[in-house]
């Protein structure tokens, strides 16, 4: 924590006034920032060549009354621009950081001056609403989520190789948690809902494709350089009373399996507050043989040994974090393939109990069951060795779709997600238990 600064999320949770000297962690670069030092930028803007901008100038808003006349991005409101932020100077600064009067005071003395430090104004109070104002991180120059002022921002990383159904898993898991509000009984979550921007994206890119009439399997996730700046943000309040915003990233498997890409495009993984590893069972020999004989599918070469990937990610986290403080859940995806390949009846193929204590006990039994399968019939000692490097990791088996899409599109009646909440519940339980 930066010298003298108090966490804005903790202060807000306690019903206290948030001050300009309060701090937060940037979810994009991981740096501790002082909220009052963050300039406020317009994230909705126009360019000089657009008709909208021409309309603003004709209304008497002079585009050249700021420090420069060559900046192309201007706020919709026409408000004065003090400069441009961001690597490509794309964000118009509409309000400068107001901490100049404290500049000569060492930060380690701020805690003694709290009573004299002004409270933090919301971005909507200092920036026109039509500009969609946001604070910008002074370190990485990225606009911060609006929740940074009064909520703890937590990143839950979902990691796996290509084909591990990470996108389907995120869709099914978040659908169950949000639309069915299934976290209330299990872990006392009184709130779980996306912010407005994420709500639109989740509805269009996940819900309509998977769970609305005419839904179908989602296609391959594309590699996008800016994915770390576009998380799905879900607001949650748990039994410890702390209001949090959970950030989830839908990242192409190619990013995770390439060290350079992983560190450039998905640096949030090594700083994650919780990690869910998805294991694709098709590259476990016994399951691969089942796919070949039952579906006539020739399993392609694995894009990377999944145990190697898990070890690499674990090492990266361990360089900056105490692994025992990072909750981890390992989930075998496509659990319906495990049932088909091995036959028999499995606890992970049944819906969990609803009541919290019963669900926790059931998840413990599933964890033992899955660990036993990896050590026995599935014969995956390399995976087990990698998983056991993670202190207190839990084992799960999930079915994001519950059926293999094959060559035809799925219909709504085909999709039968199974136990997709278990890994998230396991991770969140450890986070909230450590906070109480």
Tab-separated table of C-alpha atoms in Angstrom:
chain	number	residue	atom	x	y	z
A	1	UNK	CA	0.000	0.000	0.000
A	2	UNK	CA	1.342	3.444	-0.875
A	3	UNK	CA	2.563	5.448	2.065
A	4	UNK	CA	-0.261	6.806	4.222
A	5	UNK	CA	-3.005	5.976	1.740
A	6	UNK	CA	-6.172	4.161	2.746
A	7	UNK	CA	-8.035	1.733	0.498
A	8	UNK	CA	-11.022	3.556	-0.980
A	9	UNK	CA	-13.004	0.290	-1.108
A	10	UNK	CA	-12.506	-0.361	2.622
A	11	UNK	CA	-13.436	3.203	3.539
A	12	UNK	CA	-16.549	3.111	1.343
A	13	UNK	CA	-17.580	-0.281	2.761
A	14	UNK	CA	-17.350	1.144	6.278
A	15	UNK	CA	-19.633	3.992	5.278
A	16	UNK	CA	-16.833	6.550	5.533
A	17	UNK	CA	-16.049	9.430	3.200
A	18	UNK	CA	-13.559	8.560	0.474
A	19	UNK	CA	-10.719	11.107	0.376
A	20	UNK	CA	-8.520	12.272	-2.474
A	21	UNK	CA	-5.546	10.571	-0.853
A	22	UNK	CA	-7.217	7.154	-0.719
A	23	UNK	CA	-5.724	4.416	-2.851
A	24	UNK	CA	-6.747	1.597	-5.156
A	25	UNK	CA	-5.019	-1.051	-7.261
A	26	UNK	CA	-5.117	-0.546	-11.016
A	27	UNK	CA	-6.578	-3.775	-12.475
A	28	UNK	CA	-4.589	-3.299	-15.687
A	29	UNK	CA	-1.023	-2.622	-14.527
A	30	UNK	CA	-1.247	-3.727	-10.885
A	31	UNK	CA	0.175	-0.463	-9.501
A	32	UNK	CA	-1.145	1.182	-6.349
A	33	UNK	CA	-2.571	4.554	-7.324
A	34	UNK	CA	-3.827	7.588	-5.421
A	35	UNK	CA	-7.316	8.330	-6.706
A	36	UNK	CA	-6.974	12.086	-6.268
A	37	UNK	CA	-3.933	12.070	-8.548
A	38	UNK	CA	-5.833	10.531	-11.457
A	39	UNK	CA	-6.841	12.927	-14.207
A	40	UNK	CA	-10.395	12.503	-15.487
A	41	UNK	CA	-10.798	11.805	-19.194
A	42	UNK	CA	-13.651	11.555	-21.669
A	43	UNK	CA	-14.091	7.991	-22.905
A	44	UNK	CA	-16.818	9.023	-25.362
A	45	UNK	CA	-15.513	11.486	-27.880
A	46	UNK	CA	-15.573	12.708	-31.487
A	47	UNK	CA	-12.893	13.706	-34.001
A	48	UNK	CA	-12.389	17.008	-35.723
A	49	UNK	CA	-13.499	15.572	-39.045
A	50	UNK	CA	-16.821	14.173	-37.826
A	51	UNK	CA	-20.151	15.842	-38.475
A	52	UNK	CA	-20.929	15.625	-34.753
A	53	UNK	CA	-17.866	17.674	-33.980
A	54	UNK	CA	-18.736	20.191	-36.675
A	55	UNK	CA	-22.091	20.546	-35.025
A	56	UNK	CA	-20.448	21.311	-31.705
A	57	UNK	CA	-18.248	24.025	-33.203
A	58	UNK	CA	-21.189	25.619	-34.987
A	59	UNK	CA	-22.942	25.756	-31.625
A	60	UNK	CA	-20.210	28.080	-30.410
A	61	UNK	CA	-17.822	25.582	-28.786
A	62	UNK	CA	-14.371	26.551	-29.993
A	63	UNK	CA	-12.181	23.459	-30.456
A	64	UNK	CA	-8.993	25.526	-30.154
A	65	UNK	CA	-9.437	27.021	-26.664
A	66	UNK	CA	-7.205	24.406	-25.032
A	67	UNK	CA	-3.446	23.819	-24.852
A	68	UNK	CA	-3.143	22.544	-28.412
A	69	UNK	CA	-5.025	22.667	-31.674
A	70	UNK	CA	-3.708	19.461	-33.206
A	71	UNK	CA	-5.422	16.897	-30.984
A	72	UNK	CA	-8.012	14.930	-32.943
A	73	UNK	CA	-10.072	13.551	-30.053
A	74	UNK	CA	-12.529	15.891	-28.361
A	75	UNK	CA	-15.266	15.265	-25.758
A	76	UNK	CA	-18.839	15.096	-26.994
A	77	UNK	CA	-19.745	17.914	-24.594
A	78	UNK	CA	-17.187	20.215	-26.171
A	79	UNK	CA	-15.684	20.763	-22.724
A	80	UNK	CA	-12.194	22.245	-22.619
A	81	UNK	CA	-9.377	19.747	-23.169
A	82	UNK	CA	-6.253	20.043	-21.031
A	83	UNK	CA	-4.322	17.420	-22.988
A	84	UNK	CA	-4.516	13.833	-24.182
A	85	UNK	CA	-3.592	10.660	-22.317
A	86	UNK	CA	-2.955	7.084	-23.322
A	87	UNK	CA	-0.205	5.482	-25.412
A	88	UNK	CA	-1.787	6.862	-28.587
A	89	UNK	CA	-3.078	10.075	-26.979
A	90	UNK	CA	-6.639	8.904	-27.518
A	91	UNK	CA	-8.219	10.049	-24.231
A	92	UNK	CA	-9.075	13.783	-23.913
A	93	UNK	CA	-8.291	15.038	-20.392
A	94	UNK	CA	-11.244	17.076	-19.157
A	95	UNK	CA	-10.214	17.498	-15.495
A	96	UNK	CA	-6.681	17.621	-14.118
A	97	UNK	CA	-5.604	15.866	-10.924
A	98	UNK	CA	-6.531	18.179	-8.017
A	99	UNK	CA	-3.750	17.246	-5.550
A	100	UNK	CA	-1.341	20.078	-6.367
A	101	UNK	CA	-1.856	21.698	-2.963
A	102	UNK	CA	-0.480	18.536	-1.322
A	103	UNK	CA	2.439	18.098	-3.728
A	104	UNK	CA	5.008	19.374	-1.236
A	105	UNK	CA	3.761	17.102	1.556
A	106	UNK	CA	5.442	13.668	1.762
A	107	UNK	CA	2.949	10.875	1.232
A	108	UNK	CA	3.954	9.222	4.511
A	109	UNK	CA	2.458	12.250	6.300
A	110	UNK	CA	-0.894	12.193	4.511
A	111	UNK	CA	-2.436	9.873	7.091
A	112	UNK	CA	-2.027	12.661	9.678
A	113	UNK	CA	-3.791	15.144	7.425
A	114	UNK	CA	-6.884	13.117	6.547
A	115	UNK	CA	-9.251	15.540	8.258
A	116	UNK	CA	-7.905	18.329	6.081
A	117	UNK	CA	-7.912	16.446	2.801
A	118	UNK	CA	-11.007	17.057	0.633
A	119	UNK	CA	-13.303	14.179	-0.108
A	120	UNK	CA	-13.059	12.530	-3.509
A	121	UNK	CA	-15.603	13.813	-6.004
A	122	UNK	CA	-17.211	11.286	-8.325
A	123	UNK	CA	-16.242	11.456	-11.970
A	124	UNK	CA	-19.822	12.377	-12.861
A	125	UNK	CA	-19.593	15.456	-10.649
A	126	UNK	CA	-16.579	16.868	-12.501
A	127	UNK	CA	-17.102	15.508	-16.012
A	128	UNK	CA	-20.183	15.872	-18.257
A	129	UNK	CA	-22.227	12.666	-18.317
A	130	UNK	CA	-22.321	12.551	-22.120
A	131	UNK	CA	-18.523	12.241	-22.159
A	132	UNK	CA	-18.682	9.039	-20.051
A	133	UNK	CA	-15.930	10.408	-17.778
A	134	UNK	CA	-13.465	8.082	-16.036
A	135	UNK	CA	-10.328	8.373	-13.973
A	136	UNK	CA	-7.203	7.373	-15.835
A	137	UNK	CA	-4.394	5.390	-14.241
A	138	UNK	CA	-1.312	7.655	-14.059
A	139	UNK	CA	0.959	4.620	-14.525
A	140	UNK	CA	-0.475	2.802	-17.585
A	141	UNK	CA	-2.726	5.666	-18.773
A	142	UNK	CA	-5.795	3.453	-19.102
A	143	UNK	CA	-9.313	4.612	-18.099
A	144	UNK	CA	-10.318	2.863	-14.885
A	145	UNK	CA	-13.685	1.222	-14.147
A	146	UNK	CA	-16.061	3.638	-12.440
A	147	UNK	CA	-16.266	1.189	-9.517
A	148	UNK	CA	-12.646	1.933	-8.574
A	149	UNK	CA	-13.832	4.692	-6.206
A	150	UNK	CA	-15.849	2.547	-3.852
A	151	UNK	CA	-15.383	-1.140	-4.648
A	152	UNK	CA	-12.576	-3.647	-4.369
A	153	UNK	CA	-11.614	-4.734	-7.897
A	154	UNK	CA	-10.730	-8.439	-8.105
A	155	UNK	CA	-9.457	-10.252	-11.182
A	156	UNK	CA	-10.505	-13.895	-11.582
A	157	UNK	CA	-8.345	-15.364	-14.354
A	158	UNK	CA	-9.702	-18.272	-16.408
A	159	UNK	CA	-6.708	-20.037	-18.011
A	160	UNK	CA	-6.541	-22.870	-20.543
A	161	UNK	CA	-5.270	-23.980	-23.931
A	162	UNK	CA	-7.153	-23.632	-27.228
A	163	UNK	CA	-10.308	-25.727	-27.273
A	164	UNK	CA	-10.729	-25.935	-23.502
A	165	UNK	CA	-14.121	-24.156	-23.858
A	166	UNK	CA	-13.115	-21.119	-21.804
A	167	UNK	CA	-15.658	-18.902	-23.587
A	168	UNK	CA	-18.496	-21.394	-23.123
A	169	UNK	CA	-17.452	-21.860	-19.518
A	170	UNK	CA	-17.540	-18.115	-18.825
A	171	UNK	CA	-20.926	-17.849	-20.526
A	172	UNK	CA	-22.487	-20.711	-18.565
A	173	UNK	CA	-20.881	-19.791	-15.248
A	174	UNK	CA	-21.854	-16.122	-15.388
A	175	UNK	CA	-25.336	-16.950	-16.698
A	176	UNK	CA	-25.970	-19.222	-13.711
A	177	UNK	CA	-24.549	-16.730	-11.219
A	178	UNK	CA	-26.376	-13.731	-12.686
A	179	UNK	CA	-29.647	-14.807	-14.307
A	180	UNK	CA	-30.339	-17.549	-11.780
A	181	UNK	CA	-28.750	-15.680	-8.821
A	182	UNK	CA	-27.340	-19.042	-7.738
A	183	UNK	CA	-24.665	-17.582	-5.441
A	184	UNK	CA	-27.149	-16.312	-2.867
A	185	UNK	CA	-27.859	-19.563	-1.071
A	186	UNK	CA	-24.411	-21.066	-1.581
A	187	UNK	CA	-22.152	-18.269	-0.360
A	188	UNK	CA	-24.525	-15.540	0.773
A	189	UNK	CA	-24.011	-13.317	-2.267
A	190	UNK	CA	-26.711	-10.654	-2.005
A	191	UNK	CA	-25.717	-8.982	-5.256
A	192	UNK	CA	-24.319	-10.336	-8.512
A	193	UNK	CA	-24.909	-8.267	-11.617
A	194	UNK	CA	-22.830	-6.763	-14.432
A	195	UNK	CA	-22.139	-3.072	-14.783
A	196	UNK	CA	-23.974	-1.447	-17.682
A	197	UNK	CA	-21.187	-1.820	-20.244
A	198	UNK	CA	-20.613	-5.482	-19.392
A	199	UNK	CA	-24.361	-6.175	-19.312
A	200	UNK	CA	-24.700	-5.180	-22.965
A	201	UNK	CA	-21.686	-7.200	-24.021
A	202	UNK	CA	-22.662	-10.281	-22.012
A	203	UNK	CA	-26.210	-10.226	-23.349
A	204	UNK	CA	-25.166	-9.901	-26.983
A	205	UNK	CA	-22.031	-12.061	-27.067
A	206	UNK	CA	-22.929	-14.825	-24.592
A	207	UNK	CA	-26.572	-14.992	-23.505
A	208	UNK	CA	-28.186	-14.569	-26.942
A	209	UNK	CA	-25.784	-17.087	-28.486
A	210	UNK	CA	-26.087	-19.778	-25.831
A	211	UNK	CA	-29.323	-19.425	-23.908
A	212	UNK	CA	-31.828	-17.547	-26.065
A	213	UNK	CA	-34.014	-19.248	-28.640
A	214	UNK	CA	-31.908	-20.257	-31.623
A	215	UNK	CA	-28.735	-20.248	-29.551
A	216	UNK	CA	-25.662	-22.090	-30.740
A	217	UNK	CA	-22.096	-22.791	-29.782
A	218	UNK	CA	-19.831	-19.740	-29.805
A	219	UNK	CA	-17.028	-19.725	-32.356
A	220	UNK	CA	-13.298	-19.603	-31.807
A	221	UNK	CA	-12.074	-16.718	-29.637
A	222	UNK	CA	-9.890	-14.344	-31.613
A	223	UNK	CA	-6.590	-12.955	-30.375
A	224	UNK	CA	-7.118	-9.290	-29.482
A	225	UNK	CA	-4.308	-7.090	-28.226
A	226	UNK	CA	-6.549	-4.962	-25.981
A	227	UNK	CA	-8.435	-7.747	-24.188
A	228	UNK	CA	-6.895	-6.915	-20.818
A	229	UNK	CA	-8.585	-3.492	-20.997
A	230	UNK	CA	-12.038	-4.971	-21.744
A	231	UNK	CA	-12.979	-7.283	-18.886
A	232	UNK	CA	-16.492	-8.426	-18.092
A	233	UNK	CA	-17.197	-6.634	-14.804
A	234	UNK	CA	-19.708	-8.104	-12.349
A	235	UNK	CA	-20.595	-6.393	-9.083
A	236	UNK	CA	-20.906	-8.626	-6.057
A	237	UNK	CA	-21.533	-8.265	-2.334
A	238	UNK	CA	-20.744	-11.192	-0.045
A	239	UNK	CA	-21.296	-12.143	3.566
A	240	UNK	CA	-18.253	-10.147	4.753
A	241	UNK	CA	-20.066	-6.991	3.610
A	242	UNK	CA	-17.307	-5.812	1.280
A	243	UNK	CA	-18.590	-4.602	-2.081
A	244	UNK	CA	-16.473	-5.992	-4.887
A	245	UNK	CA	-16.345	-5.918	-8.657
A	246	UNK	CA	-15.143	-9.160	-10.239
A	247	UNK	CA	-13.273	-8.850	-13.524
A	248	UNK	CA	-13.248	-11.741	-16.012
A	249	UNK	CA	-11.308	-11.809	-19.296
A	250	UNK	CA	-12.192	-13.989	-22.281
A	251	UNK	CA	-8.740	-14.722	-23.708
A	252	UNK	CA	-7.831	-16.875	-26.709
A	253	UNK	CA	-5.895	-20.017	-25.805
A	254	UNK	CA	-3.079	-19.031	-28.160
A	255	UNK	CA	-2.296	-16.153	-25.810
A	256	UNK	CA	-1.825	-18.423	-22.816
A	257	UNK	CA	0.342	-20.959	-24.608
A	258	UNK	CA	2.803	-18.365	-25.915
A	259	UNK	CA	4.955	-16.811	-23.188
A	260	UNK	CA	5.568	-13.525	-25.012
A	261	UNK	CA	1.876	-13.074	-25.857
A	262	UNK	CA	0.796	-14.091	-22.372
A	263	UNK	CA	2.975	-11.437	-20.758
A	264	UNK	CA	2.019	-8.762	-23.273
A	265	UNK	CA	-1.708	-9.377	-23.711
A	266	UNK	CA	-2.681	-11.084	-20.434
A	267	UNK	CA	-0.372	-9.702	-17.712
A	268	UNK	CA	-3.329	-9.743	-15.310
A	269	UNK	CA	-2.859	-13.505	-14.894
A	270	UNK	CA	0.262	-13.178	-12.739
A	271	UNK	CA	-1.526	-10.580	-10.566
A	272	UNK	CA	-4.873	-12.387	-10.412
A	273	UNK	CA	-6.746	-12.541	-7.117
A	274	UNK	CA	-8.001	-16.018	-8.038
A	275	UNK	CA	-7.283	-18.477	-10.847
A	276	UNK	CA	-9.467	-21.095	-12.530
A	277	UNK	CA	-7.483	-23.527	-14.693
A	278	UNK	CA	-9.576	-25.315	-17.321
A	279	UNK	CA	-8.181	-28.685	-18.418
A	280	UNK	CA	-9.307	-30.063	-21.774
A	281	UNK	CA	-9.749	-33.837	-21.335
A	282	UNK	CA	-9.582	-34.648	-25.056
A	283	UNK	CA	-5.777	-34.796	-24.805
A	284	UNK	CA	-5.903	-37.313	-21.973
A	285	UNK	CA	-5.275	-40.606	-23.842
A	286	UNK	CA	-8.281	-42.520	-22.519
A	287	UNK	CA	-10.686	-39.719	-23.458
A	288	UNK	CA	-9.011	-39.250	-26.834
A	289	UNK	CA	-9.574	-42.942	-27.596
A	290	UNK	CA	-13.245	-42.585	-26.637
A	291	UNK	CA	-13.665	-39.616	-29.003
A	292	UNK	CA	-12.089	-41.574	-31.843
A	293	UNK	CA	-14.185	-44.709	-31.366
A	294	UNK	CA	-17.491	-43.119	-30.348
A	295	UNK	CA	-17.537	-39.931	-32.451
A	296	UNK	CA	-15.053	-40.867	-35.152
A	297	UNK	CA	-13.019	-37.816	-34.205
A	298	UNK	CA	-9.262	-37.795	-34.620
A	299	UNK	CA	-7.887	-35.732	-31.751
A	300	UNK	CA	-5.388	-33.164	-33.108
A	301	UNK	CA	-1.990	-32.676	-31.474
A	302	UNK	CA	-2.267	-30.669	-28.264
A	303	UNK	CA	-1.313	-26.980	-28.722
A	304	UNK	CA	0.781	-27.325	-25.584
A	305	UNK	CA	1.150	-29.793	-22.741
A	306	UNK	CA	-1.412	-28.590	-20.234
A	307	UNK	CA	0.763	-29.508	-17.272
A	308	UNK	CA	3.567	-27.371	-18.720
A	309	UNK	CA	1.223	-24.415	-19.132
A	310	UNK	CA	-0.049	-24.777	-15.563
A	311	UNK	CA	3.511	-24.913	-14.241
A	312	UNK	CA	4.543	-21.851	-16.275
A	313	UNK	CA	1.615	-19.759	-15.045
A	314	UNK	CA	2.187	-20.919	-11.473
A	315	UNK	CA	5.840	-19.873	-11.656
A	316	UNK	CA	4.898	-16.428	-12.959
A	317	UNK	CA	2.449	-15.882	-10.109
A	318	UNK	CA	4.986	-17.128	-7.549
A	319	UNK	CA	7.555	-14.521	-8.627
A	320	UNK	CA	5.452	-11.703	-7.188
A	321	UNK	CA	2.876	-13.376	-4.938
A	322	UNK	CA	2.659	-15.875	-2.142
A	323	UNK	CA	0.954	-18.809	-3.871
A	324	UNK	CA	-0.839	-19.760	-0.671
A	325	UNK	CA	-2.671	-16.409	-0.871
A	326	UNK	CA	-3.980	-16.971	-4.408
A	327	UNK	CA	-7.068	-19.226	-4.461
A	328	UNK	CA	-6.878	-21.715	-7.326
A	329	UNK	CA	-9.414	-24.145	-8.760
A	330	UNK	CA	-8.589	-26.738	-11.418
A	331	UNK	CA	-11.549	-27.887	-13.488
A	332	UNK	CA	-11.661	-30.654	-16.082
A	333	UNK	CA	-13.853	-29.217	-18.802
A	334	UNK	CA	-16.333	-31.204	-20.932
A	335	UNK	CA	-17.037	-33.552	-18.022
A	336	UNK	CA	-19.636	-35.336	-20.182
A	337	UNK	CA	-16.682	-36.800	-22.105
A	338	UNK	CA	-15.267	-38.213	-18.874
A	339	UNK	CA	-18.588	-39.888	-18.120
A	340	UNK	CA	-18.728	-41.329	-21.634
A	341	UNK	CA	-15.124	-42.520	-21.649
A	342	UNK	CA	-15.177	-44.145	-18.202
A	343	UNK	CA	-18.817	-45.138	-17.810
A	344	UNK	CA	-20.396	-45.421	-14.405
A	345	UNK	CA	-21.913	-42.836	-12.075
A	346	UNK	CA	-20.034	-39.808	-10.795
A	347	UNK	CA	-20.834	-37.188	-8.203
A	348	UNK	CA	-19.633	-34.402	-10.515
A	349	UNK	CA	-22.325	-35.430	-13.032
A	350	UNK	CA	-25.079	-34.464	-10.595
A	351	UNK	CA	-26.270	-30.979	-9.709
A	352	UNK	CA	-24.923	-29.744	-6.355
A	353	UNK	CA	-27.091	-29.152	-3.295
A	354	UNK	CA	-28.387	-25.618	-2.845
A	355	UNK	CA	-27.706	-25.036	0.849
A	356	UNK	CA	-24.245	-23.655	1.616
A	357	UNK	CA	-22.871	-26.283	4.023
A	358	UNK	CA	-24.188	-29.151	1.920
A	359	UNK	CA	-22.726	-27.606	-1.238
A	360	UNK	CA	-19.322	-27.159	0.401
A	361	UNK	CA	-19.316	-30.775	1.610
A	362	UNK	CA	-20.375	-31.986	-1.823
A	363	UNK	CA	-17.631	-29.972	-3.537
A	364	UNK	CA	-15.053	-31.514	-1.213
A	365	UNK	CA	-16.222	-34.971	-2.259
A	366	UNK	CA	-16.126	-33.986	-5.946
A	367	UNK	CA	-12.595	-32.658	-5.453
A	368	UNK	CA	-11.482	-35.994	-4.003
A	369	UNK	CA	-13.282	-37.832	-6.812
A	370	UNK	CA	-11.629	-35.827	-9.612
A	371	UNK	CA	-8.191	-36.022	-8.013
A	372	UNK	CA	-8.638	-39.790	-7.717
A	373	UNK	CA	-9.552	-40.096	-11.402
A	374	UNK	CA	-6.464	-38.137	-12.494
A	375	UNK	CA	-4.356	-40.391	-10.328
A	376	UNK	CA	-6.187	-43.551	-11.442
A	377	UNK	CA	-8.273	-44.278	-14.516
A	378	UNK	CA	-7.337	-41.106	-16.399
A	379	UNK	CA	-3.638	-41.546	-15.642
A	380	UNK	CA	-2.451	-37.922	-15.728
A	381	UNK	CA	0.494	-37.820	-13.291
A	382	UNK	CA	2.044	-34.763	-14.977
A	383	UNK	CA	-1.153	-32.762	-14.429
A	384	UNK	CA	-1.348	-33.899	-10.835
A	385	UNK	CA	2.243	-32.853	-10.187
A	386	UNK	CA	1.570	-29.403	-11.629
A	387	UNK	CA	-1.671	-28.971	-9.678
A	388	UNK	CA	-0.070	-29.997	-6.406
A	389	UNK	CA	2.336	-27.080	-6.674
A	390	UNK	CA	-0.676	-24.876	-5.942
A	391	UNK	CA	-1.360	-24.825	-2.183
A	392	UNK	CA	-4.894	-25.913	-1.353
A	393	UNK	CA	-6.033	-26.113	-5.001
A	394	UNK	CA	-9.462	-27.658	-5.435
A	395	UNK	CA	-10.421	-30.136	-8.178
A	396	UNK	CA	-13.605	-29.875	-10.229
A	397	UNK	CA	-15.280	-31.249	-13.340
A	398	UNK	CA	-17.563	-28.959	-15.341
A	399	UNK	CA	-19.645	-29.234	-18.496
A	400	UNK	CA	-20.113	-25.729	-19.997
A	401	UNK	CA	-22.459	-27.114	-22.689
A	402	UNK	CA	-23.175	-30.611	-21.413
A	403	UNK	CA	-23.052	-31.941	-24.973
A	404	UNK	CA	-20.558	-31.978	-27.820
A	405	UNK	CA	-21.642	-29.685	-30.675
A	406	UNK	CA	-20.212	-31.860	-33.453
A	407	UNK	CA	-20.879	-30.496	-36.907
A	408	UNK	CA	-24.379	-29.168	-36.269
A	409	UNK	CA	-25.483	-26.080	-34.372
A	410	UNK	CA	-26.788	-26.605	-30.891
A	411	UNK	CA	-30.345	-25.774	-29.957
A	412	UNK	CA	-31.470	-24.332	-26.659
A	413	UNK	CA	-32.745	-27.714	-25.486
A	414	UNK	CA	-29.346	-29.306	-26.147
A	415	UNK	CA	-27.374	-27.124	-23.751
A	416	UNK	CA	-27.183	-28.611	-20.267
A	417	UNK	CA	-24.449	-26.866	-18.235
A	418	UNK	CA	-23.222	-28.878	-15.265
A	419	UNK	CA	-21.536	-27.554	-12.106
A	420	UNK	CA	-19.980	-24.508	-13.754
A	421	UNK	CA	-20.303	-22.467	-10.556
A	422	UNK	CA	-18.222	-24.848	-8.423
A	423	UNK	CA	-14.766	-23.451	-9.334
A	424	UNK	CA	-15.930	-19.847	-8.855
A	425	UNK	CA	-17.579	-20.670	-5.526
A	426	UNK	CA	-14.389	-22.355	-4.335
A	427	UNK	CA	-12.249	-19.348	-5.269
A	428	UNK	CA	-14.647	-16.750	-3.859
A	429	UNK	CA	-15.057	-18.664	-0.618
A	430	UNK	CA	-11.345	-18.469	0.027
A	431	UNK	CA	-11.252	-14.770	-0.860
A	432	UNK	CA	-14.114	-13.862	1.460
A	433	UNK	CA	-12.954	-16.182	4.265
A	434	UNK	CA	-9.527	-14.536	4.259
A	435	UNK	CA	-11.160	-11.113	4.371
A	436	UNK	CA	-13.382	-11.837	7.380
